[in-house]
Tab-separated table of C-alpha atoms and ligand atoms in Angstrom:
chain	number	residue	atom	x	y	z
A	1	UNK	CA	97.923	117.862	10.087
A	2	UNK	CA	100.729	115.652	10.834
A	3	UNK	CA	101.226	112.507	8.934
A	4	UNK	CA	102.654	109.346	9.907
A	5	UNK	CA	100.612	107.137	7.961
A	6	UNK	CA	102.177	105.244	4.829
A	7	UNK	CA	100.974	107.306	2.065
A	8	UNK	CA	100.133	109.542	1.060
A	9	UNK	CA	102.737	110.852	2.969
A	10	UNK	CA	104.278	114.838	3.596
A	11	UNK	CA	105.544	116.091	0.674
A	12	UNK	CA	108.805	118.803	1.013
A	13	UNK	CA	107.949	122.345	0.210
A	14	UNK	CA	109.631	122.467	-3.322
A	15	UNK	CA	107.576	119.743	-4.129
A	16	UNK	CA	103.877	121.059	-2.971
A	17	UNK	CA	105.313	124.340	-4.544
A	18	UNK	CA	105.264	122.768	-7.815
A	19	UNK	CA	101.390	121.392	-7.067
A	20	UNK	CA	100.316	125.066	-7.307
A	21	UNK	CA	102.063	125.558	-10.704
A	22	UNK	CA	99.864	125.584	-13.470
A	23	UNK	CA	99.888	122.578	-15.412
A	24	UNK	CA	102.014	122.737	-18.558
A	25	UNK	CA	101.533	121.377	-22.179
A	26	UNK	CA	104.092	117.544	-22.212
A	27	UNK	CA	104.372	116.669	-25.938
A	28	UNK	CA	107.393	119.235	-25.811
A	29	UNK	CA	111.197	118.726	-25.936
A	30	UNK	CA	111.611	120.150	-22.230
A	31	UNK	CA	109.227	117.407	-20.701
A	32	UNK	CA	110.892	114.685	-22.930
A	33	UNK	CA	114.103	115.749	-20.931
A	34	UNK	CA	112.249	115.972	-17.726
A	35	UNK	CA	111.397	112.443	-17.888
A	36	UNK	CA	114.609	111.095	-18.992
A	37	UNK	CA	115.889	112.694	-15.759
A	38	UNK	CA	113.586	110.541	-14.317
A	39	UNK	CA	114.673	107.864	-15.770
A	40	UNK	CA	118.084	108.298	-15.095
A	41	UNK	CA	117.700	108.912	-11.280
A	42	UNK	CA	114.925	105.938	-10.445
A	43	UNK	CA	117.989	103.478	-12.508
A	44	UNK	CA	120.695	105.317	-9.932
A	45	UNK	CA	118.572	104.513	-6.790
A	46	UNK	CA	117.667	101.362	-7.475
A	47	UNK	CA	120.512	100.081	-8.300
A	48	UNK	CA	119.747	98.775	-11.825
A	49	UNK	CA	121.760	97.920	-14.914
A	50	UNK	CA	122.672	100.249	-17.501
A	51	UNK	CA	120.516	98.781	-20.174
A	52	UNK	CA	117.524	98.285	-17.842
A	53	UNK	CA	115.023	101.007	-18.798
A	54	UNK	CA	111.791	102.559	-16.759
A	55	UNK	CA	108.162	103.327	-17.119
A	56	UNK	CA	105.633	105.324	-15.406
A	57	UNK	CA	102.636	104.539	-15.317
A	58	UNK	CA	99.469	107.224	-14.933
A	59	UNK	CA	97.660	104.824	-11.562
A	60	UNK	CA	98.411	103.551	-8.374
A	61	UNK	CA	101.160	101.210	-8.053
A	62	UNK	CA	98.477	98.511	-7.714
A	63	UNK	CA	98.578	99.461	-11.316
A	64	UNK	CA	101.783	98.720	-11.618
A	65	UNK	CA	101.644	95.393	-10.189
A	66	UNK	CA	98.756	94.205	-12.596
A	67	UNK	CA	100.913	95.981	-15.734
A	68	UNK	CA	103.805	93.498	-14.886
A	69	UNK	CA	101.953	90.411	-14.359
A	70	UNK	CA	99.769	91.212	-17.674
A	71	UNK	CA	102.964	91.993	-19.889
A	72	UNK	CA	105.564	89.593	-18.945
A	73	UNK	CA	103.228	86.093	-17.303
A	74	UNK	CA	101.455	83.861	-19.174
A	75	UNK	CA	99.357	81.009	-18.748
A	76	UNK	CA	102.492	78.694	-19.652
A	77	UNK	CA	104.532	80.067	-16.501
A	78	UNK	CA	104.255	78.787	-12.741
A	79	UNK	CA	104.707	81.447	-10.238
A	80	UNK	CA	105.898	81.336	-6.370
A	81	UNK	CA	103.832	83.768	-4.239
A	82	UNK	CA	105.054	84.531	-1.089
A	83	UNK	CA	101.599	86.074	0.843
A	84	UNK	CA	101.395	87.644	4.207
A	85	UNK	CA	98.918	89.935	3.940
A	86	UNK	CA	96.948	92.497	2.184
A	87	UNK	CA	99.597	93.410	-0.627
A	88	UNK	CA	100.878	89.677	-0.929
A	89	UNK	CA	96.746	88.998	-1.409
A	90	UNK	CA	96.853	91.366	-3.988
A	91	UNK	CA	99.473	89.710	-5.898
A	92	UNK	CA	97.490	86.109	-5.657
A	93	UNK	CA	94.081	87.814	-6.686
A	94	UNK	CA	96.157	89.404	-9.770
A	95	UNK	CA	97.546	85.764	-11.069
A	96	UNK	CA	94.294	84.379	-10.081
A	97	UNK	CA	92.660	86.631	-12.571
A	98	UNK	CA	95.439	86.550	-15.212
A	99	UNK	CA	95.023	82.775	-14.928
A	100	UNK	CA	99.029	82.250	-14.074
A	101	UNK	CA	99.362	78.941	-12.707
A	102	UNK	CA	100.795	79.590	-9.083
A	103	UNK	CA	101.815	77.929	-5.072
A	104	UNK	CA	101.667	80.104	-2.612
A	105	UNK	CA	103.714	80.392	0.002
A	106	UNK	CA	101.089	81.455	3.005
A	107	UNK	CA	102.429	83.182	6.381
A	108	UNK	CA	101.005	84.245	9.494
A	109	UNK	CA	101.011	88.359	9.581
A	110	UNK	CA	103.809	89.189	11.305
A	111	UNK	CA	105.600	86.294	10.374
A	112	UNK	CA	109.007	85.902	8.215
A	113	UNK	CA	109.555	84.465	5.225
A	114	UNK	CA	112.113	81.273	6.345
A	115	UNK	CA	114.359	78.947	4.490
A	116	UNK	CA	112.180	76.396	5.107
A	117	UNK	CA	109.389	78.062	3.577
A	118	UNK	CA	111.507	77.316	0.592
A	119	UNK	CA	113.291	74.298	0.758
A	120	UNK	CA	110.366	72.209	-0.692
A	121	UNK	CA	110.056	74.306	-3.996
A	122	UNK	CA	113.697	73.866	-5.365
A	123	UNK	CA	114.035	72.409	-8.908
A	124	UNK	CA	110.020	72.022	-8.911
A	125	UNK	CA	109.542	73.493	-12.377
A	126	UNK	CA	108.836	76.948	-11.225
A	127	UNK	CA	109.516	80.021	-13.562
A	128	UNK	CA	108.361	82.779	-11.635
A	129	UNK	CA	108.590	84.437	-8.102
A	130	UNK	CA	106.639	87.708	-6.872
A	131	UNK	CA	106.691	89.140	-3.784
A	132	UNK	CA	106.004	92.535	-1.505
A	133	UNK	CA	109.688	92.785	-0.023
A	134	UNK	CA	107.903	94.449	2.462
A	135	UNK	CA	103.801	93.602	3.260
A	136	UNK	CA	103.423	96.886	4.570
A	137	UNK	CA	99.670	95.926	6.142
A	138	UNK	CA	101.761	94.158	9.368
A	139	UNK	CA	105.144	95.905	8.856
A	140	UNK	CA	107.437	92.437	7.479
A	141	UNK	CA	110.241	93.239	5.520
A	142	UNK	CA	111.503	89.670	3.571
A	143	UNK	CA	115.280	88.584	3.428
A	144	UNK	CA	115.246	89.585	-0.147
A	145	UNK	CA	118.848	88.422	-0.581
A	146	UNK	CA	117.607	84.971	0.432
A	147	UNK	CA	114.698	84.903	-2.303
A	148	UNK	CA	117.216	86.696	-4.773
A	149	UNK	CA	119.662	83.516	-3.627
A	150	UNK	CA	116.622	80.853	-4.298
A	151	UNK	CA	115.986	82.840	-7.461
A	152	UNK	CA	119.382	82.540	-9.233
A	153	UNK	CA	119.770	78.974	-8.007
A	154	UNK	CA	116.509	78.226	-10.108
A	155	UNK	CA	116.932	80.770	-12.639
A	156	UNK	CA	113.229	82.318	-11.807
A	157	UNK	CA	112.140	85.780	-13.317
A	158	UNK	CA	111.789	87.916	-10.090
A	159	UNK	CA	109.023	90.542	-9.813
A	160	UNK	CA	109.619	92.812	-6.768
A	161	UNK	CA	107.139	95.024	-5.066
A	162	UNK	CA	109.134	97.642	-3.539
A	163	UNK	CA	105.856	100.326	-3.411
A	164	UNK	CA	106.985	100.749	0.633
A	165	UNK	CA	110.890	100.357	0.925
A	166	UNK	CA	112.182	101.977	-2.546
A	167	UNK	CA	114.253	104.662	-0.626
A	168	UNK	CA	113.874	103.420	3.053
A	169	UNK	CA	115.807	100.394	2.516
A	170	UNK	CA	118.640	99.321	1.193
A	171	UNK	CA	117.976	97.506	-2.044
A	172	UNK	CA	120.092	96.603	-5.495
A	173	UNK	CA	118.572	95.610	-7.974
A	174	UNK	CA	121.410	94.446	-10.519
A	175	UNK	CA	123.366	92.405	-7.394
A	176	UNK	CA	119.757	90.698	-6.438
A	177	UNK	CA	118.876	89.660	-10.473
A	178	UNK	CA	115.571	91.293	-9.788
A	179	UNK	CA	113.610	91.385	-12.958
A	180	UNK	CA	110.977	94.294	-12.333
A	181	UNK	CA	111.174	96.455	-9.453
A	182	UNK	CA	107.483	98.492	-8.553
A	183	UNK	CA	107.184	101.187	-6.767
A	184	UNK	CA	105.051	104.596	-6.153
A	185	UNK	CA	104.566	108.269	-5.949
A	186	UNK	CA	102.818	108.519	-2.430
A	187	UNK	CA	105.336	106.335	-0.451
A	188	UNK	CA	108.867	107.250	-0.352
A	189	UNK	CA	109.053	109.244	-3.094
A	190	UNK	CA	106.549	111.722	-0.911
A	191	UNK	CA	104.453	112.996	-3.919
A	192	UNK	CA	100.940	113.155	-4.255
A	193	UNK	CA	99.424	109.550	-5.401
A	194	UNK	CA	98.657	108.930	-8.961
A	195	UNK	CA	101.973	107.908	-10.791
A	196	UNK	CA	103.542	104.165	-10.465
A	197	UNK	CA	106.854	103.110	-11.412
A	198	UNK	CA	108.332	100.070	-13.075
A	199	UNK	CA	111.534	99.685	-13.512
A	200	UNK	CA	112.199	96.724	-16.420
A	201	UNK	CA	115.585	94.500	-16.402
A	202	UNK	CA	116.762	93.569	-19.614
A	203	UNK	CA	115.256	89.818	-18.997
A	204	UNK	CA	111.837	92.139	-18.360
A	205	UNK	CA	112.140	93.456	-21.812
A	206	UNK	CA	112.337	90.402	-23.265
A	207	UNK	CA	109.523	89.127	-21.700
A	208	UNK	CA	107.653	92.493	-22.390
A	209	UNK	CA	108.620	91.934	-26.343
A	210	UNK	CA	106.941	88.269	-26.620
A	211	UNK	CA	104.079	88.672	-24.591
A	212	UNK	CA	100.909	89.720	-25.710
A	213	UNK	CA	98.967	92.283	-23.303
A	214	UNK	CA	95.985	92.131	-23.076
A	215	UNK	CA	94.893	95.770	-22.193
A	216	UNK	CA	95.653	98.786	-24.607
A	217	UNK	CA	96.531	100.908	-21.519
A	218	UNK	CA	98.802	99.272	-19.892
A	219	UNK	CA	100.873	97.847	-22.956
A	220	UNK	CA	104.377	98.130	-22.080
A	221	UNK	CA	105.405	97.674	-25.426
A	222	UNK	CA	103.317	100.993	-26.258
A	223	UNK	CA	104.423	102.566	-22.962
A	224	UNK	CA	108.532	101.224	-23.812
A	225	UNK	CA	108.093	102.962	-27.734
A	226	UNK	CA	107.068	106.009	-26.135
A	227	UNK	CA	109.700	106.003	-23.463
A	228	UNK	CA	112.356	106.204	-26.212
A	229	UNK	CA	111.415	109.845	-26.665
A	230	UNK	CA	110.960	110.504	-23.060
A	231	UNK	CA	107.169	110.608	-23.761
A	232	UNK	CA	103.968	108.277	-22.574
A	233	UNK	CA	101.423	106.917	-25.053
A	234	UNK	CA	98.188	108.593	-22.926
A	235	UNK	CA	98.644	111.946	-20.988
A	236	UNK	CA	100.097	111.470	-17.913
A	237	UNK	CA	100.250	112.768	-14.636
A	238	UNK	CA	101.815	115.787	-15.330
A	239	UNK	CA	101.905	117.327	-12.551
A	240	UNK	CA	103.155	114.196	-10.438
A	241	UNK	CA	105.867	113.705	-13.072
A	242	UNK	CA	107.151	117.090	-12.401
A	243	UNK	CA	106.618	116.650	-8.737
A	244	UNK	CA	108.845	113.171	-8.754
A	245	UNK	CA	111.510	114.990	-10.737
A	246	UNK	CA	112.208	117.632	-7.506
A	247	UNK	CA	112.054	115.123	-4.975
A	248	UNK	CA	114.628	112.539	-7.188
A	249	UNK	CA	116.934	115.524	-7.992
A	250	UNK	CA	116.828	116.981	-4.165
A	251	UNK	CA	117.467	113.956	-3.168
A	252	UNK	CA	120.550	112.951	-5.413
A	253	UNK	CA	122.097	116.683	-4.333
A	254	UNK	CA	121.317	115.457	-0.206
A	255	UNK	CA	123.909	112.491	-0.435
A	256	UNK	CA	122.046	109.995	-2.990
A	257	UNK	CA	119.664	107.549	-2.129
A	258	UNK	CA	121.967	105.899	1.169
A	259	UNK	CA	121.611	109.370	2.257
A	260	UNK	CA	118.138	109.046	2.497
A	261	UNK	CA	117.713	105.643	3.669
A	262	UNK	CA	120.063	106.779	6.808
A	263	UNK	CA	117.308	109.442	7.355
A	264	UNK	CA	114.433	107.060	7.357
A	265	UNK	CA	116.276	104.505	9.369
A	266	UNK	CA	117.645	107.526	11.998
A	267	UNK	CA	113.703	108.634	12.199
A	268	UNK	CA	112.740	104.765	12.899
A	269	UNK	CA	115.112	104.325	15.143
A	270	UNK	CA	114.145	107.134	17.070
A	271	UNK	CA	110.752	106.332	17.459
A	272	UNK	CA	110.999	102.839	18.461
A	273	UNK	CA	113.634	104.285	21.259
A	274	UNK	CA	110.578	106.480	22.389
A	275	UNK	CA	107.811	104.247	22.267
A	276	UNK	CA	109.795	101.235	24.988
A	277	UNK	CA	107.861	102.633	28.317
A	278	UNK	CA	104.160	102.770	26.391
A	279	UNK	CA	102.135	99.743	26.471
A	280	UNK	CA	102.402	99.075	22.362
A	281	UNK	CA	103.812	95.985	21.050
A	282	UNK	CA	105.611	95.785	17.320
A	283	UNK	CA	104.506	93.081	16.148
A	284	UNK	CA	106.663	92.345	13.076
A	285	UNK	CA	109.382	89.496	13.241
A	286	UNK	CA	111.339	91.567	10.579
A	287	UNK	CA	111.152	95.335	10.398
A	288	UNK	CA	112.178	97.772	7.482
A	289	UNK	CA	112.796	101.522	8.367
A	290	UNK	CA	109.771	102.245	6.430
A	291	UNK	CA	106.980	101.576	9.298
A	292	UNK	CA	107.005	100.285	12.525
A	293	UNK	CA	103.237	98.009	13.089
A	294	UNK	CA	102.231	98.349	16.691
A	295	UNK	CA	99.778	96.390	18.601
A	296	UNK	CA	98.237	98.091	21.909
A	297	UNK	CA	97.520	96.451	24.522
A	298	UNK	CA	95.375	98.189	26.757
A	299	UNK	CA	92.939	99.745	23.986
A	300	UNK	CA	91.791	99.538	20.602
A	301	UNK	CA	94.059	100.304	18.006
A	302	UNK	CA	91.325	102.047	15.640
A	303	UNK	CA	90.102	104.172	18.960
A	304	UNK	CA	93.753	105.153	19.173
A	305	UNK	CA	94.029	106.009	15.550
A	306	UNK	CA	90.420	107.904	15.997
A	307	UNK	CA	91.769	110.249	19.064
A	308	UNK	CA	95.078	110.631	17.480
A	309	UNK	CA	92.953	112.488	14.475
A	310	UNK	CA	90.321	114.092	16.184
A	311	UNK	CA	92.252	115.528	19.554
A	312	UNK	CA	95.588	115.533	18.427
A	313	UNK	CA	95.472	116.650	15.000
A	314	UNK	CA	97.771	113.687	13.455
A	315	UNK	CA	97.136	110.692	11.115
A	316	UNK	CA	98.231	107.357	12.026
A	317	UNK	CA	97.755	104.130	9.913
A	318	UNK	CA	94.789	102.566	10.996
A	319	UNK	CA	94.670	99.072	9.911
A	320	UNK	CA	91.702	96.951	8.000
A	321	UNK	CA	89.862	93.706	8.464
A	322	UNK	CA	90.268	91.843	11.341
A	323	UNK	CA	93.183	93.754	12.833
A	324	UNK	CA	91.238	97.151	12.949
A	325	UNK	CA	91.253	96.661	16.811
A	326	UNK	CA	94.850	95.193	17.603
A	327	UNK	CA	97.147	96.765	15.042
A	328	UNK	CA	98.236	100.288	13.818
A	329	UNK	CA	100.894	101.906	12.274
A	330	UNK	CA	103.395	104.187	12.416
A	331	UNK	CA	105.142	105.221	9.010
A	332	UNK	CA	108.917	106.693	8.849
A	333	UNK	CA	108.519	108.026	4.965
A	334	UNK	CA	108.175	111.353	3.412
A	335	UNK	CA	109.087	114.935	5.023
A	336	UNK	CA	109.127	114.403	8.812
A	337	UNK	CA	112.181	115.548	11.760
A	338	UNK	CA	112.307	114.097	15.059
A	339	UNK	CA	110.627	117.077	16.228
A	340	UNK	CA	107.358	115.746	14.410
A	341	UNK	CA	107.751	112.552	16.537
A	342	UNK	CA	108.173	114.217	19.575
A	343	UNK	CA	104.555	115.753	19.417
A	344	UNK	CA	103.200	112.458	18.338
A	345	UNK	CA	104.845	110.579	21.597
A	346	UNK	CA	103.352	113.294	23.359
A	347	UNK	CA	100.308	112.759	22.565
A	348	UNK	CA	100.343	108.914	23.615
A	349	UNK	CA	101.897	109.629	26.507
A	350	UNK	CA	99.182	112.357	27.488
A	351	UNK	CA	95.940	109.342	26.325
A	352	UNK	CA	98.308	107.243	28.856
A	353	UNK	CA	98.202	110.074	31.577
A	354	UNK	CA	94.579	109.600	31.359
A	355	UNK	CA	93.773	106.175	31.266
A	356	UNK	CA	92.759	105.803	28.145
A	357	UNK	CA	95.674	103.485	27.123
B	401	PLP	C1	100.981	100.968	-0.990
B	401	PLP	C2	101.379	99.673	-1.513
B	401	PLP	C3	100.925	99.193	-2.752
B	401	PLP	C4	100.045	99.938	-3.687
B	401	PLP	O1	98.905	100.471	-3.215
B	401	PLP	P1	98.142	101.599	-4.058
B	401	PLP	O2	96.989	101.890	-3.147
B	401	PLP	O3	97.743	101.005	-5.330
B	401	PLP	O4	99.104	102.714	-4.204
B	401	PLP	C5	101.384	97.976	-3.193
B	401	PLP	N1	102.227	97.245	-2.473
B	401	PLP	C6	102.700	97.663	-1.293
B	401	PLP	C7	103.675	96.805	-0.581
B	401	PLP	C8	102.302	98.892	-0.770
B	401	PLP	O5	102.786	99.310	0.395
């Protein structure tokens, strides 16, 4: 089946080759190089400092979100939130639970994240600022050099969720003074789900080396010992590991990582060109080239999503709560052509030949 949702994505052949592979031993020398490859590569595409140093974590980058709130926030901080939906939720839940004191800056889904959103906040005492750069449940994709500005101004530590948009959009990490950037194995980086990936500024590791965390597992002190050796503390997704060192090194020999953001972006492009004459709205003020959210108008989105998979034999993104009827989505990551698209118009334009949008 086709898949256009926004993970877990297609995967490239090389890299489901490896998911047949028999599983091999890790405490060894060759894996310990393996995932200093790793490390090497995620630093190159995101852009990060020299001395700035990576972990991967065996869970779901929701994982990784609660590992960096747990090992570098404490009670004594105050944290900006910027929420718009599911993933910027997520975030408030986390400092809820963590018991981070916190404002949260609330938006409308679709909606942009403004100037004035921040012009009250300025020289308020804050210490901290998280946010999705892109809430991938309605498709808005922050000014991130406008929160980066705000950041430096106030000298906040600056946690970035970049699970959706690490490889679809352009993003430095060093130039921005982002502090940790998260991301994961089933989005961009097209590999089965299971791995998440933090990459730690050298203002991170500081924070990771006087905070206490609270959870054995998810120590990043542990986890940052073990790195130095190119090993984890617990066994890891092997298998994912191996799979995320293909798809880093195919994509450094393809041009690097602007290489593949001008795919995603061509893709994107392309299928917002197609979609103009069908009665879909995108609903996002600001788009990345990772997804485009689209609101029908003359059906229910989750009816579309359930013909798309039961007639057509492709997945779109189906949306939850109360915008299961109005909203779906179409994702632009992992191993898709234009030709892929071009069945998937086809098959709105045929439920349009029929009525049934
Ligand atoms: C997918 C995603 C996550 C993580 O979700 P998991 O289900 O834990 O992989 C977090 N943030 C954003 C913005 C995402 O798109």
């Amino acid at each position: 089946m086709l898949n256009f949702t926004v993970g877990p994505v297609m995967s490239s052949e090389s890299v489901r080759a490896i998911g047949a592979e028999q599983v091999p031993y890790f405490r060894t020398a060759e894996f310990s190089e393996l995932m200093f490859e790793n490390e090497a590569l995620m630093k190159k595409f995101a852009k990060a400092s020299d001395d700035s140093r990576v972990v991967f974590i065996t869970g779901s980058s929701s994982a990784g979100m609660e590992t960096a709130i747990m090992n570098t926030l404490t009670p004594n901080d105050k944290a900006i939130v910027v929420n718009g939906g599911s993933f910027g939720q997520r975030f408030v839940e986390l400092l809820q639970l963590h018991e981070i004191p916190f404002t949260e800056i609330k938006l409308e889904p679709g909606k942009a994240l403004k100037p004035e959103h921040l012009a009250g906040l300025d020289g308020q005492g804050y210490t901290t600022f998280l946010v999705n750069k892109h809430e991938t449940s309605t498709g808005v994709h922050y000014d991130i050099d406008m929160i980066s500005d705000f950041c430096k101004r106030n000298d906040l530590f600056l946690i970035v969720d970049s699970v959706s948009t690490f490889l679809t959009d352009p993003f430095d990490m060093k130039k921005l003074g982002v502090d940790i950037m998260i991301t994961g194995s089933q989005k961009a980086l097209a590999c089965p789900p299971g791995i998440s990936v933090l990459v730690l500024s050298p203002r991170a590791l500081a924070r990771v080396e006087s905070t206490k965390c609270k959870c054995q597992y998810l120590d990043l002190q542990i986890a940052l010992k073990n790195a130095e050796r190119g090993q984890t503390p617990w066994t890891p997704a092997v298998g994912i590991l191996r799979q995320i060192n293909v798809r880093l090194k195919e994509i450094d020999a393809n041009g690097g990582v602007e290489a593949e953001i001008a795919r995603t972006a061509e893709l994107a492009n392309y299928f917002r060109e197609q979609i103009k004459d069908l009665p879909f709205e995108i609903i996002s003020e600001s788009l990345s080239n990772a997804v485009t959210p689209l609101h029908p108008t003359t059906a229910s989105a989750y009816d579309i999503f359930l013909k798309i998979k039961d007639e057509y034999g492709m997945w779109i993104c189906p949306n939850g709560g109360n915008m299961k009827d109005t909203v779906f989505r179409v994702g632009h990551i992992g191993a898709l052509t234009k030709a892929d698209y071009d069945k998937l118009i086809a098959a709105f334009k045929d439920l349009q030949s029929k009525g049934i949008i």
